Coordinates of C-alpha atoms in Angstrom, one line a residue:
Chain A
X1 CA -40.8 -65.6 72.5
X2 CA -43.2 -63.9 70.2
X3 CA -46.8 -64.9 70.3
X4 CA -48.7 -64.5 67.1
X5 CA -52.3 -64.8 66.2
X6 CA -52.9 -67.6 63.7
X7 CA -56.1 -65.8 62.7
X8 CA -54.9 -62.3 62.1
X9 CA -51.1 -62.3 62.4
X10 CA -51.2 -59.7 65.2
X11 CA -48.6 -59.9 68.0
X12 CA -48.1 -58.9 71.6
X13 CA -50.3 -55.9 72.6
X14 CA -52.4 -55.8 69.5
X15 CA -53.2 -59.5 70.0
X16 CA -54.3 -58.9 73.6
X17 CA -56.4 -56.0 72.6
X18 CA -58.2 -58.1 69.9
X19 CA -59.4 -60.4 72.7
X20 CA -60.9 -57.7 74.9
X21 CA -58.3 -58.4 77.5
X22 CA -59.5 -55.5 79.7
X23 CA -63.0 -54.9 80.9
X24 CA -64.5 -52.1 82.9
X25 CA -65.8 -53.2 86.3
X26 CA -66.9 -50.0 88.1
X27 CA -66.3 -46.3 88.2
X28 CA -66.9 -43.6 90.8
X29 CA -67.1 -39.8 90.0
X30 CA -67.1 -37.6 93.1
X31 CA -69.9 -35.0 93.3
X32 CA -70.0 -31.5 94.7
X33 CA -70.1 -32.7 98.3
X34 CA -66.7 -34.4 98.1
X35 CA -66.0 -37.9 99.4
X36 CA -63.9 -39.2 102.3
X37 CA -63.2 -42.6 100.7
X38 CA -63.6 -44.3 97.4
X39 CA -64.6 -48.0 97.8
X40 CA -64.9 -50.8 95.4
X41 CA -66.7 -53.8 97.0
X42 CA -67.7 -57.2 95.7
X43 CA -65.0 -57.2 93.1
X44 CA -65.5 -60.2 90.7
X45 CA -63.0 -63.0 91.1
X46 CA -62.9 -63.8 87.4
X47 CA -59.9 -61.8 86.2
X48 CA -56.1 -62.3 86.5
X49 CA -55.2 -58.7 87.4
X50 CA -56.9 -55.4 88.3
X51 CA -56.1 -52.0 87.1
X52 CA -57.3 -48.7 88.7
X53 CA -57.1 -45.5 86.7
X54 CA -57.8 -42.3 88.5
X55 CA -57.7 -38.5 88.7
X56 CA -57.9 -37.1 92.2
X57 CA -57.5 -34.0 94.3
X58 CA -57.8 -33.7 98.1
X59 CA -59.1 -30.7 100.0
X60 CA -56.2 -30.5 102.3
X61 CA -55.1 -26.9 102.7
X62 CA -51.6 -25.9 101.5
X63 CA -50.0 -24.7 98.3
X64 CA -46.8 -26.6 98.3
X65 CA -45.5 -30.1 98.7
X66 CA -47.8 -33.1 98.3
X67 CA -49.7 -35.8 100.1
X68 CA -50.1 -39.4 99.4
X69 CA -53.0 -41.4 97.9
X70 CA -53.7 -44.3 100.3
X71 CA -54.9 -47.7 99.4
X72 CA -56.3 -50.4 101.7
X73 CA -57.3 -53.9 100.7
X74 CA -60.3 -55.9 102.1
X75 CA -60.8 -53.1 104.7
X76 CA -57.6 -54.2 106.5
X77 CA -56.3 -51.2 108.5
X78 CA -53.7 -53.2 110.3
X79 CA -49.9 -52.8 109.9
X80 CA -49.9 -55.4 107.1
X81 CA -48.5 -53.3 104.2
X82 CA -45.2 -52.1 103.0
X83 CA -44.1 -49.8 100.2
X84 CA -41.3 -48.4 98.0
X85 CA -41.4 -45.2 95.9
X86 CA -39.1 -43.5 93.5
X87 CA -40.2 -39.9 92.6
X88 CA -38.8 -37.0 90.6
X89 CA -39.7 -33.5 91.6
X90 CA -37.7 -31.5 89.1
X91 CA -34.3 -31.8 90.8
X92 CA -32.9 -34.8 92.7
X93 CA -35.0 -37.9 92.7
X94 CA -36.2 -39.1 96.0
X95 CA -36.9 -42.6 97.2
X96 CA -38.4 -44.0 100.3
X97 CA -39.5 -47.3 101.7
X98 CA -41.3 -48.5 104.8
X99 CA -42.5 -51.8 106.4
X100 CA -45.4 -52.6 108.6
X101 CA -47.6 -49.7 107.4
X102 CA -51.4 -49.2 107.7
X103 CA -51.8 -48.7 104.0
X104 CA -50.1 -48.7 100.6
X105 CA -49.1 -45.3 99.3
X106 CA -50.4 -45.6 95.7
X107 CA -49.7 -42.1 94.4
X108 CA -48.8 -38.4 95.0
X109 CA -51.6 -35.8 95.2
X110 CA -51.3 -32.0 95.3
X111 CA -52.8 -30.0 98.2
X112 CA -55.8 -27.9 97.5
X113 CA -54.0 -24.5 97.4
X114 CA -52.4 -25.4 94.1
X115 CA -53.9 -23.9 90.9
X116 CA -57.5 -24.7 90.4
X117 CA -58.5 -27.5 88.0
X118 CA -55.3 -29.4 88.3
X119 CA -55.7 -33.0 89.4
X120 CA -53.3 -35.8 90.3
X121 CA -53.4 -39.0 88.2
X122 CA -52.4 -42.6 88.7
X123 CA -52.5 -45.9 87.0
X124 CA -52.3 -48.7 89.6
X125 CA -52.0 -52.4 88.8
X126 CA -52.8 -55.2 91.3
X127 CA -51.3 -58.4 90.2
X128 CA -52.8 -61.9 90.7
X129 CA -55.3 -60.5 93.1
X130 CA -57.3 -63.8 93.6
X131 CA -54.4 -66.0 94.3
X132 CA -54.7 -67.5 97.8
X133 CA -51.1 -68.7 98.0
X134 CA -49.3 -65.4 97.6
X135 CA -49.1 -62.0 99.3
X136 CA -50.4 -59.3 96.9
X137 CA -48.2 -56.8 95.2
X138 CA -49.2 -53.5 93.5
X139 CA -47.3 -51.2 91.2
X140 CA -48.2 -47.6 90.3
X141 CA -47.3 -44.8 87.9
X142 CA -48.6 -41.4 89.0
X143 CA -48.1 -37.9 90.1
X144 CA -49.1 -34.4 89.1
X145 CA -47.6 -31.3 87.5
X146 CA -48.7 -27.8 88.2
X147 CA -46.4 -25.7 85.9
X148 CA -43.6 -25.2 88.3
X149 CA -44.1 -28.0 90.8
X150 CA -45.1 -31.6 90.8
X151 CA -44.0 -35.2 91.1
X152 CA -43.5 -38.1 88.7
X153 CA -43.5 -41.3 90.7
X154 CA -43.1 -45.1 90.4
X155 CA -44.3 -47.1 93.3
X156 CA -44.7 -50.6 94.6
X157 CA -46.8 -51.9 97.5
X158 CA -47.2 -55.2 99.3
X159 CA -50.2 -56.5 101.3
X160 CA -49.0 -59.3 103.5
X161 CA -52.0 -61.5 103.2
X162 CA -52.9 -64.5 101.1
X163 CA -56.6 -63.7 101.0
X164 CA -58.2 -63.1 97.6
X165 CA -58.9 -59.4 97.1
X166 CA -62.6 -58.5 97.1
X167 CA -62.5 -54.8 98.1
X168 CA -60.4 -51.7 97.6
X169 CA -60.5 -48.5 99.6
X170 CA -58.8 -45.3 98.5
X171 CA -58.2 -42.5 101.0
X172 CA -56.5 -39.1 101.1
X173 CA -53.6 -38.9 103.5
X174 CA -55.3 -35.8 104.8
X175 CA -58.8 -34.6 104.0
X176 CA -61.4 -35.7 101.5
X177 CA -61.5 -36.1 97.7
X178 CA -63.0 -33.1 96.0
X179 CA -65.5 -32.9 93.2
X180 CA -64.5 -34.3 89.8
X181 CA -62.2 -36.9 91.4
X182 CA -62.7 -40.1 89.4
X183 CA -61.6 -43.7 90.1
X184 CA -62.3 -46.4 87.5
X185 CA -61.7 -50.1 88.1
X186 CA -60.9 -52.6 85.4
X187 CA -60.3 -56.4 85.2
X188 CA -57.6 -57.8 83.1
X189 CA -57.9 -61.3 81.8
X190 CA -55.1 -63.8 82.2
Chain B
X1 CA -70.6 -55.6 90.7
X2 CA -71.0 -56.9 87.2
X3 CA -68.3 -56.6 84.6
X4 CA -69.2 -55.2 81.2
X5 CA -67.8 -55.9 77.8
X6 CA -64.2 -55.3 76.8
X7 CA -62.6 -51.9 76.5
X8 CA -59.3 -50.6 74.9
X9 CA -60.7 -49.7 71.5
X10 CA -58.4 -48.9 68.7
X11 CA -59.3 -45.4 67.5
X12 CA -56.5 -44.6 65.1
X13 CA -53.1 -45.9 63.9
X14 CA -50.3 -44.3 61.9
X15 CA -46.9 -45.6 60.6
X16 CA -44.2 -43.1 59.8
X17 CA -42.4 -43.4 56.4
X18 CA -39.4 -41.4 57.3
X19 CA -40.5 -38.1 55.7
X20 CA -42.6 -36.6 58.4
X21 CA -41.7 -34.3 61.3
X22 CA -45.1 -34.8 63.0
X23 CA -48.0 -37.2 63.4
X24 CA -51.5 -36.1 64.3
X25 CA -54.6 -37.9 65.5
X26 CA -57.6 -35.7 64.9
X27 CA -61.4 -35.9 65.4
X28 CA -60.9 -38.0 68.5
X29 CA -64.3 -39.0 69.8
X30 CA -65.3 -37.8 73.2
X31 CA -66.9 -41.1 74.1
X32 CA -64.1 -42.7 76.2
X33 CA -62.8 -42.0 79.7
X34 CA -59.0 -42.1 79.0
X35 CA -56.8 -42.3 76.0
X36 CA -53.7 -44.5 75.6
X37 CA -51.2 -44.0 72.8
X38 CA -48.7 -46.8 72.3
X39 CA -45.7 -45.7 70.2
X40 CA -42.9 -48.0 68.8
X41 CA -40.2 -45.6 67.7
X42 CA -37.3 -46.4 65.3
X43 CA -34.2 -44.4 64.9
X44 CA -34.5 -41.2 62.9
X45 CA -35.1 -38.2 65.3
X46 CA -32.1 -36.0 65.9
X47 CA -33.9 -34.0 68.6
X48 CA -36.4 -34.9 71.3
X49 CA -40.1 -35.0 70.8
X50 CA -43.2 -33.4 72.3
X51 CA -47.0 -33.6 72.1
X52 CA -49.6 -30.9 71.8
X53 CA -53.4 -31.0 72.1
X54 CA -56.1 -29.5 70.0
X55 CA -53.6 -27.6 67.8
X56 CA -52.6 -25.4 70.8
X57 CA -49.1 -23.9 70.1
X58 CA -49.0 -21.6 73.1
X59 CA -47.0 -22.2 76.3
X60 CA -49.8 -23.8 78.3
X61 CA -47.9 -27.0 78.8
X62 CA -45.5 -28.2 81.5
X63 CA -44.0 -31.5 82.7
X64 CA -42.0 -33.2 85.4
X65 CA -39.6 -35.8 84.4
X66 CA -37.9 -38.6 86.3
X67 CA -35.2 -40.6 84.4
X68 CA -32.4 -43.0 84.7
X69 CA -29.6 -43.9 82.3
X70 CA -28.0 -46.8 84.0
X71 CA -25.7 -44.8 86.2
X72 CA -27.5 -41.7 87.3
X73 CA -31.1 -41.0 88.2
X74 CA -32.2 -37.4 87.7
X75 CA -35.3 -35.3 87.5
X76 CA -36.0 -32.1 85.5
X77 CA -39.0 -29.9 84.9
X78 CA -40.3 -27.8 82.0
X79 CA -42.6 -25.0 82.8
X80 CA -44.6 -22.7 80.5
X81 CA -43.5 -24.5 77.3
X82 CA -45.3 -25.1 74.0
X83 CA -45.5 -28.9 74.3
X84 CA -45.1 -31.9 76.7
X85 CA -41.8 -33.7 76.6
X86 CA -42.4 -37.4 75.7
X87 CA -38.8 -38.6 76.0
X88 CA -35.4 -38.5 74.4
X89 CA -36.3 -40.3 71.2
X90 CA -33.1 -39.0 69.6
X91 CA -31.2 -41.6 71.7
X92 CA -32.8 -44.5 69.8
X93 CA -30.2 -45.7 67.4
X94 CA -29.4 -48.5 65.0
X95 CA -32.1 -51.1 64.8
X96 CA -33.5 -50.4 68.2
X97 CA -37.2 -49.9 68.9
X98 CA -37.9 -47.4 71.7
X99 CA -41.3 -47.3 73.3
X100 CA -43.4 -44.4 74.4
X101 CA -46.7 -45.2 76.2
X102 CA -48.9 -42.2 77.0
X103 CA -52.0 -42.2 79.2
X104 CA -54.2 -39.1 78.7
X105 CA -56.5 -39.1 81.7
X106 CA -60.1 -38.0 81.7
X107 CA -59.4 -36.3 78.3
X108 CA -63.0 -35.4 77.5
X109 CA -64.2 -33.6 80.6
X110 CA -64.5 -29.8 80.3
X111 CA -63.8 -29.0 84.0
X112 CA -60.3 -30.1 84.8
X113 CA -56.9 -29.3 83.2
X114 CA -55.6 -32.3 81.4
X115 CA -52.8 -34.4 82.9
X116 CA -50.9 -37.2 81.1
X117 CA -48.7 -40.0 82.3
X118 CA -45.9 -41.0 80.0
X119 CA -43.3 -43.8 80.0
X120 CA -40.3 -43.7 77.7
X121 CA -38.1 -46.8 77.4
X122 CA -35.0 -47.4 75.3
X123 CA -33.0 -50.3 76.6
X124 CA -29.6 -49.0 75.6
X125 CA -30.0 -45.3 76.7
X126 CA -32.6 -44.3 79.2
X127 CA -35.9 -44.9 80.8
X128 CA -38.1 -42.1 82.1
X129 CA -41.5 -41.4 83.7
X130 CA -43.2 -38.1 82.9
X131 CA -46.2 -36.3 84.2
X132 CA -47.4 -33.6 81.7
X133 CA -50.0 -30.9 82.1
X134 CA -52.0 -28.9 79.6
X135 CA -53.6 -26.0 81.3
X136 CA -56.9 -26.1 79.5
X137 CA -60.4 -27.3 80.4
X138 CA -61.2 -28.1 76.7
X139 CA -62.0 -31.6 75.8
X140 CA -59.1 -33.1 73.8
X141 CA -60.0 -33.8 70.2
X142 CA -56.6 -33.9 68.6
X143 CA -53.1 -34.9 69.5
X144 CA -49.9 -34.0 67.7
X145 CA -46.6 -35.8 68.1
X146 CA -43.7 -33.6 66.8
X147 CA -40.0 -34.1 66.6
X148 CA -37.7 -31.3 67.6
X149 CA -35.2 -32.4 64.9
X150 CA -35.2 -35.0 62.2
X151 CA -38.2 -37.0 60.9
X152 CA -39.8 -39.8 62.7
X153 CA -38.0 -42.9 61.7
X154 CA -39.4 -45.1 59.0
X155 CA -41.6 -47.8 60.5
X156 CA -42.3 -45.9 63.7
X157 CA -45.9 -46.8 64.7
X158 CA -48.4 -44.8 66.7
X159 CA -51.6 -46.5 68.0
X160 CA -54.4 -44.6 69.7
X161 CA -56.8 -46.5 72.0
X162 CA -59.9 -45.4 73.9
X163 CA -60.5 -46.8 77.4
X164 CA -64.1 -46.6 78.6
X165 CA -65.0 -46.8 82.2
X166 CA -68.0 -48.6 83.6
X167 CA -71.1 -46.4 83.4

C-alpha cells in the first residue's frame, strides 16, 4: 500500500520526513578523561521507537580482533537478554547467537591498538519501547573498517521484560570509551 | 530529558537523467551531526559504484562488505582504494528500483577519520551491508557518487539529509 500526502503528494520516507518524524532527545560526547559508561536516563515515553547513533572506541589494548559494544536496559544486569549477530570480516561471514545473557551485544568495536583516529559506528533501533505487553527487541547495523581489518555486522537483541524502557546504558566489553566517542539518542514518532 | 524539534533535514536532492556518470553534493553545511543519503537506483549502471569525499581521488578509502544473494553469504574487503564501494548497482535490471542508504557518521568533526554505514538492497539480486572508511580528519563538505561503468539510470534519485543531535 502506498501512503501519499494529500497536501504535497509526497510518499513514504519523504512524507515521514515532512512531519518531523524523528527528534533529538539527548547526546553525549566523551571528553579527554574517557568514560566507563554512556547512560541515557529519564527517556521520554512519548515516542514509538528509539534510535541511537554512535561513534565509539574503547581503550582496551590490542591491535587485532574486536570487542563488543554492550547495551543494558533499565539498569538490568540480570541474565534477561539474548542476541544474534551476522558479521562479515572480509572473508567468510560469521554468525553467533546466545540466550540468557547479561547484556545485548549492540555492535563491534576495534581495540585501541588499531590506527589512531578510527572509530567504530552503529545505528541501533529499539522498537515499541514503551509497550508494556511485549518483550523489547533491538536491531543494529554497525562495525568498523581500518584499511585491512574490520567488521560489517547486523544484529538483533532481546530484553525479556515487558517494562517500558526509561534508561539505556552502553558499555565496552573491556575497558572504557575514549575521547571523541559520541552517542546520540533520538525519538521516532509512530 | 526534554525532546527538541524534529531533525532529518533535507539538504540536497538530485535526479539522474541517464547521461551522467557521477552525482555530487557540494557545499554541505557542517551544522549537523550525521548525514544520511537515500538513493533509489534504476537500471543503467554497467559497473559497480563508489563514493568519494571532498574531491579526494587518492587511495585513502577502504571498506568491509557483507553480502548475500539468496544462496551464499560472503564477505570481501577493499583496502587502499580510491573510493568506498556502495554496492553492486549494475545488478539492478529491468524496471527494478534498488536502494542504497548511506549513514555518514560524525562527518563534520576534525579529529576522527570518517566511517560510513551502507545498506544496498536489490530484491532480485543481492543485499549487502558495508562499513567504509575515509582516512582523513577533514570535515566532509562534498560527496561524489560515481559509476564504474555506464551512467546512472534515468530517474535514479539521491536525497541528502542532515541529522542533528541534541545540543
